[in-house]
Short mmCIF file of C-alpha atoms and ligand atoms in Angstrom, two decimals:
data_model
loop_
_atom_site.label_atom_id
_atom_site.label_comp_id
_atom_site.label_asym_id
_atom_site.label_seq_id
_atom_site.Cartn_x
_atom_site.Cartn_y
_atom_site.Cartn_z
CA ASP A 1 0.00 0.00 0.00
CA LEU A 2 2.77 2.37 0.99
CA ASP A 3 4.68 1.22 -2.07
CA ASP A 4 1.73 2.16 -4.24
CA LYS A 5 1.59 5.64 -2.70
CA VAL A 6 5.33 6.13 -3.27
CA ASN A 7 5.02 4.93 -6.83
CA GLU A 8 2.13 7.23 -7.48
CA ASN A 9 3.97 10.24 -6.03
CA THR A 10 7.11 9.42 -7.96
CA TYR A 11 5.03 9.19 -11.08
CA THR A 12 3.41 12.59 -10.54
CA ILE A 13 6.72 14.25 -9.70
CA THR A 14 8.44 12.74 -12.72
CA LYS A 15 5.61 13.93 -14.93
CA GLU A 16 5.81 17.45 -13.52
CA ILE A 17 9.57 17.59 -13.93
CA SER A 18 9.43 16.38 -17.48
CA SER A 19 6.76 18.89 -18.40
CA THR A 20 8.82 21.71 -16.81
CA ILE A 21 11.86 20.57 -18.75
CA ASN A 22 9.88 20.49 -21.97
CA SER A 23 8.46 23.96 -21.55
CA THR A 24 11.90 25.32 -20.58
CA LEU A 25 13.41 23.75 -23.67
CA ALA A 26 10.68 25.25 -25.82
CA LYS A 27 11.40 28.70 -24.35
CA LEU A 28 15.14 28.30 -24.88
CA LYS A 29 14.52 27.24 -28.44
CA ALA A 30 12.40 30.33 -29.07
CA VAL A 31 15.12 32.59 -27.62
CA ASP A 32 17.72 30.80 -29.71
CA GLN A 33 15.61 31.14 -32.84
CA SER A 34 15.04 34.86 -32.38
CA ARG A 35 18.76 35.30 -31.72
CA GLU A 36 19.58 33.37 -34.87
CA ASP A 37 17.11 35.47 -36.88
CA PHE A 38 18.65 38.61 -35.44
CA VAL A 39 22.20 37.57 -36.36
CA ALA A 40 21.04 36.59 -39.85
CA ASN A 41 19.34 39.96 -40.28
CA VAL A 42 22.36 41.84 -38.99
CA SER A 43 24.70 40.04 -41.38
CA HIS A 44 22.39 40.69 -44.28
CA GLU A 45 21.95 44.38 -43.48
CA LEU A 46 25.68 44.90 -42.98
CA LYS A 47 26.60 43.09 -46.18
CA THR A 48 24.18 44.96 -48.45
CA PRO A 49 26.07 48.30 -48.56
CA ILE A 50 29.38 46.46 -48.91
CA THR A 51 28.06 44.50 -51.87
CA SER A 52 26.90 47.74 -53.49
CA MET A 53 30.30 49.34 -52.91
CA ARG A 54 32.04 46.35 -54.42
CA VAL A 55 29.82 46.45 -57.52
CA LEU A 56 30.34 50.19 -57.93
CA ALA A 57 34.10 49.94 -57.49
CA ASP A 58 34.46 46.92 -59.79
CA SER A 59 32.42 48.44 -62.57
CA ILE A 60 34.29 51.74 -62.57
CA MET A 61 37.61 49.88 -62.55
CA SER A 62 36.58 47.68 -65.45
CA MET A 63 35.97 50.65 -67.71
CA GLU A 64 38.74 51.50 -70.11
CA GLU A 65 38.37 55.25 -70.18
CA ALA A 66 35.63 56.47 -67.93
CA PRO A 67 34.89 60.20 -68.00
CA ILE A 68 35.65 62.06 -64.80
CA GLU A 69 31.93 62.83 -64.27
CA LEU A 70 31.20 59.13 -64.15
CA TYR A 71 33.99 58.61 -61.62
CA LYS A 72 32.52 61.36 -59.49
CA GLU A 73 29.05 59.90 -59.73
CA PHE A 74 30.27 56.45 -58.67
CA MET A 75 32.36 57.84 -55.85
CA ASN A 76 29.33 59.78 -54.67
CA ASP A 77 27.29 56.57 -54.63
CA ILE A 78 30.04 54.75 -52.73
CA SER A 79 30.13 57.58 -50.21
CA GLY A 80 26.37 57.20 -49.76
CA GLU A 81 26.81 53.48 -49.05
CA VAL A 82 29.49 54.28 -46.47
CA ASP A 83 27.03 56.65 -44.74
CA ARG A 84 24.41 53.93 -44.77
CA GLU A 85 26.78 51.38 -43.28
CA SER A 86 27.71 53.82 -40.49
CA LYS A 87 24.05 54.46 -39.74
CA ILE A 88 23.33 50.73 -39.45
CA ILE A 89 26.32 50.24 -37.16
CA ASP A 90 25.32 53.21 -34.97
CA ASP A 91 21.76 51.91 -34.64
CA LEU A 92 22.98 48.40 -33.89
CA LEU A 93 25.29 49.66 -31.16
CA ALA A 94 22.45 51.66 -29.62
CA LEU A 95 20.27 48.56 -29.67
CA VAL A 96 22.88 46.25 -28.17
CA ARG A 97 23.70 48.75 -25.41
CA LEU A 98 20.02 49.01 -24.60
CA ASP A 99 19.65 45.24 -24.39
CA LYS A 100 22.35 44.89 -21.81
CA MET A 101 20.49 45.23 -18.56
CA ALA A 102 23.89 45.84 -16.96
CA VAL A 103 23.92 49.26 -18.56
CA ARG A 104 22.06 51.33 -16.02
CA LEU A 105 19.86 54.17 -17.06
CA ASN A 106 21.18 57.52 -15.97
CA ILE A 107 18.02 58.68 -14.26
CA GLU A 108 17.77 62.36 -13.36
CA GLN A 109 15.04 64.85 -12.63
CA THR A 110 14.61 66.38 -16.08
CA ASP A 111 12.79 69.33 -17.58
CA ILE A 112 10.80 67.50 -20.27
CA ASN A 113 9.70 70.72 -22.02
CA LEU A 114 13.34 71.67 -22.49
CA LEU A 115 14.31 68.16 -23.59
CA ILE A 116 11.66 68.24 -26.31
CA LYS A 117 12.64 71.77 -27.42
CA GLN A 118 16.30 70.80 -27.75
CA THR A 119 15.50 67.60 -29.64
CA LEU A 120 13.23 69.43 -32.08
CA LYS A 121 15.83 72.15 -32.62
CA ARG A 122 18.31 69.55 -33.85
CA LEU A 123 15.75 68.24 -36.34
CA LYS A 124 14.68 71.64 -37.74
CA PRO A 125 17.25 71.59 -40.59
CA ILE A 126 16.07 68.17 -41.85
CA ALA A 127 12.46 69.36 -41.67
CA ALA A 128 13.33 72.58 -43.49
CA LEU A 129 14.82 70.58 -46.38
CA ARG A 130 11.36 69.12 -46.97
CA ARG A 131 9.53 72.34 -46.08
CA ILE A 132 7.91 70.63 -43.13
CA ASP A 133 6.64 72.67 -40.19
CA ILE A 134 7.34 71.39 -36.70
CA ILE A 135 4.82 72.64 -34.15
CA LEU A 136 5.26 72.18 -30.40
CA GLU A 137 2.25 72.34 -28.07
CA THR A 138 2.85 72.01 -24.36
CA ALA A 139 0.00 72.12 -21.91
CA ARG A 140 2.19 72.58 -18.83
CA GLU A 141 5.66 72.42 -17.32
CA VAL A 142 6.68 68.81 -16.83
CA LYS A 143 9.52 67.54 -14.66
CA ALA A 144 10.16 63.80 -14.61
CA GLU A 145 12.78 61.23 -13.66
CA VAL A 146 14.21 60.01 -16.96
CA ASP A 147 17.44 59.24 -18.74
CA GLU A 148 17.69 62.47 -20.71
CA THR A 149 20.04 61.24 -23.46
CA LYS A 150 18.08 58.06 -24.11
CA LEU A 151 14.66 59.70 -24.04
CA SER A 152 15.92 62.35 -26.41
CA LEU A 153 17.06 59.61 -28.81
CA ALA A 154 13.64 57.93 -28.58
CA LEU A 155 11.86 61.19 -29.38
CA ASN A 156 14.36 62.01 -32.10
CA ASN A 157 13.51 58.74 -33.88
CA LEU A 158 9.77 59.42 -33.74
CA VAL A 159 10.05 62.96 -35.06
CA GLU A 160 12.60 61.96 -37.70
CA ASN A 161 10.14 59.33 -38.95
CA ALA A 162 7.31 61.87 -38.89
CA ILE A 163 9.47 64.02 -41.19
CA LYS A 164 10.74 61.17 -43.40
CA TYR A 165 7.35 59.55 -44.03
CA ASN A 166 5.65 62.87 -44.68
CA LYS A 167 4.97 64.85 -47.81
CA GLU A 168 6.74 68.00 -48.93
CA GLY A 169 5.22 70.98 -47.20
CA GLY A 170 3.52 68.84 -44.52
CA TRP A 171 3.59 69.30 -40.76
CA VAL A 172 4.59 67.50 -37.55
CA ARG A 173 2.92 68.32 -34.26
CA VAL A 174 4.47 67.36 -30.95
CA THR A 175 2.37 67.69 -27.81
CA LEU A 176 3.26 67.31 -24.15
CA ASP A 177 0.81 66.81 -21.31
CA ALA A 178 0.79 65.24 -17.85
CA ASP A 179 -1.44 64.11 -15.03
CA HIS A 180 -0.46 63.25 -11.46
CA LYS A 181 1.21 59.98 -12.48
CA PHE A 182 2.39 60.09 -16.08
CA PHE A 183 3.51 62.41 -18.81
CA TYR A 184 2.33 62.00 -22.39
CA ILE A 185 4.15 62.88 -25.60
CA LYS A 186 2.35 62.67 -28.91
CA VAL A 187 4.02 62.90 -32.28
CA ILE A 188 1.40 63.59 -34.92
CA ASP A 189 2.16 63.91 -38.62
CA SER A 190 0.46 64.72 -41.91
CA GLY A 191 2.29 61.88 -43.65
CA VAL A 192 1.54 58.65 -45.46
CA GLY A 193 -0.01 56.88 -42.46
CA ILE A 194 0.47 53.30 -41.27
CA ASP A 195 -2.04 50.59 -42.19
CA GLU A 196 -3.63 48.71 -39.31
CA GLU A 197 -1.96 45.42 -40.35
CA PHE A 198 1.58 46.82 -39.89
CA ARG A 199 1.07 48.53 -36.55
CA GLU A 200 2.62 45.79 -34.46
CA SER A 201 5.40 44.78 -36.82
CA ILE A 202 6.91 48.25 -37.18
CA PHE A 203 8.41 47.93 -33.68
CA GLU A 204 10.32 44.78 -34.68
CA ARG A 205 13.98 45.00 -35.50
CA PHE A 206 14.72 45.70 -39.16
CA TYR A 207 11.03 45.83 -40.04
CA ARG A 208 10.18 48.31 -42.80
CA ILE A 209 6.80 48.59 -44.47
CA ASP A 210 8.17 49.63 -47.83
CA LYS A 211 11.76 48.46 -48.10
CA ALA A 212 12.53 50.42 -51.27
CA ARG A 213 11.18 53.68 -49.95
CA SER A 214 12.76 53.22 -46.53
CA ARG A 215 16.09 52.66 -48.22
CA GLU A 216 15.61 55.82 -50.18
CA THR A 217 14.89 57.66 -46.96
CA GLY A 218 17.98 56.16 -45.35
CA GLY A 219 16.12 53.92 -42.91
CA THR A 220 17.59 50.89 -41.14
CA GLY A 221 14.36 49.53 -39.67
CA LEU A 222 15.91 49.75 -36.19
CA GLY A 223 14.68 53.19 -35.12
CA LEU A 224 11.33 52.16 -33.67
CA SER A 225 12.68 49.10 -31.87
CA ILE A 226 15.30 51.34 -30.22
CA THR A 227 12.58 53.84 -29.31
CA LYS A 228 10.32 51.14 -27.87
CA GLY A 229 13.24 49.64 -25.94
CA ILE A 230 14.04 53.00 -24.33
CA ILE A 231 10.40 53.63 -23.41
CA MET A 232 9.97 50.13 -21.94
CA ARG A 233 13.05 50.63 -19.79
CA HIS A 234 11.31 53.69 -18.36
CA LYS A 235 8.29 51.43 -17.66
CA GLY A 236 6.37 53.39 -20.25
CA ILE A 237 4.24 52.40 -23.21
CA ILE A 238 4.08 53.44 -26.85
CA LYS A 239 1.17 53.04 -29.21
CA VAL A 240 0.36 54.04 -32.72
CA SER A 241 -2.97 55.18 -34.13
CA ASP A 242 -4.56 57.01 -37.04
CA GLY A 243 -3.75 60.64 -37.55
CA GLU A 244 -6.18 63.46 -38.08
CA GLY A 245 -7.53 62.65 -41.51
CA GLU A 246 -4.32 61.26 -42.93
CA GLY A 247 -1.06 60.62 -41.15
CA THR A 248 -0.04 58.89 -37.95
CA VAL A 249 -0.05 59.50 -34.20
CA PHE A 250 2.54 57.95 -31.89
CA THR A 251 1.60 58.26 -28.23
CA VAL A 252 4.15 57.75 -25.48
CA ARG A 253 3.21 57.46 -21.79
CA ILE A 254 5.94 57.43 -19.14
CA PRO A 255 5.67 57.55 -15.31
CA LEU A 256 6.76 60.88 -13.80
CA ASN A 257 8.64 59.02 -11.10
CA TYR A 258 11.04 56.33 -12.19
CA ILE A 259 9.98 52.82 -11.10
CA LYS A 260 12.95 50.54 -10.39
P1 LIG B 301 13.27 53.08 -40.56
O1 LIG B 301 14.73 53.19 -40.30
O2 LIG B 301 12.95 52.28 -41.78
O3 LIG B 301 12.58 54.42 -40.52
P2 LIG B 301 11.84 52.47 -38.09
O4 LIG B 301 12.01 51.31 -37.16
O5 LIG B 301 12.07 53.82 -37.54
O6 LIG B 301 12.75 52.17 -39.34
O7 LIG B 301 10.38 52.40 -38.71
C1 LIG B 301 9.90 51.17 -39.26
C2 LIG B 301 8.95 51.45 -40.42
O8 LIG B 301 7.73 51.99 -39.93
C3 LIG B 301 9.46 52.45 -41.42
O9 LIG B 301 10.26 51.84 -42.40
C4 LIG B 301 8.16 52.99 -42.03
O10 LIG B 301 7.72 52.10 -43.03
C5 LIG B 301 7.18 52.91 -40.87
N1 LIG B 301 6.99 54.22 -40.19
C6 LIG B 301 7.61 54.63 -39.06
N2 LIG B 301 7.18 55.86 -38.68
C7 LIG B 301 6.25 56.22 -39.59
C8 LIG B 301 5.41 57.40 -39.76
N3 LIG B 301 5.45 58.41 -38.91
N4 LIG B 301 4.55 57.39 -40.82
C9 LIG B 301 4.50 56.36 -41.68
N5 LIG B 301 5.25 55.25 -41.59
C10 LIG B 301 6.13 55.17 -40.56
#
């Protein structure tokens, strides 16, 4: 009788252990797969500009007597590919640094109005190139515990996108508001908009809705995943919705007081 009880218990325990092991293995596999995908994506993205440079260099070298204008044109293209490669590397480094939980956020009481103003000021020249108006609307003074450099990068990515995926002569509106617990930043644009079906994917690494156009606009597909990473580390949330008429709204909500 006692033997039976022991057997039964052993059986239940063994079953539990084996199911735990199985689910752990499944989780590990998923982590491994996403890591593998990431490495594959990284290699691909890093190789693309190099391949272009190689093709450009080889073809100019294979010409017997190329006119100087053609040389200049090819060198200009190569220079563009170098810029692109640097941008990918910069974004990747930002992403990797963010992933390392060991890298502590540098949390300080920060004037959010000022942070937004300074970030927008840096983007004014890019906006001006496309005759895009940047409008800032702040409802109140907001002070919050954030990592100023990182939050500025997150906002920079959102506003840069709002400029890039906009039309000539369009506008970008940035609003700031707060209640007793959170502050809210909205980046609203008059641009091309984002279809419902893409709204989750755009936060994934390397995801671009229109690869050709994004390439033209110098995108790496990493901007939004960096932005989301930064906001999550502040225990905040980011969501995307329809703009006013056309365009897109990104809404960010972050606690005023940093939660460890
Ligand atoms: P990218 O470097 O391509 O801009 P992001 O991660 O910043 O990468 O954005 C991912 C994709 O989401 C972009 O390629 C673009 O297709 C889309 N997107 C991002 N922001 C906007 C926006 N404000 N309006 C329309 N599409 C956008």
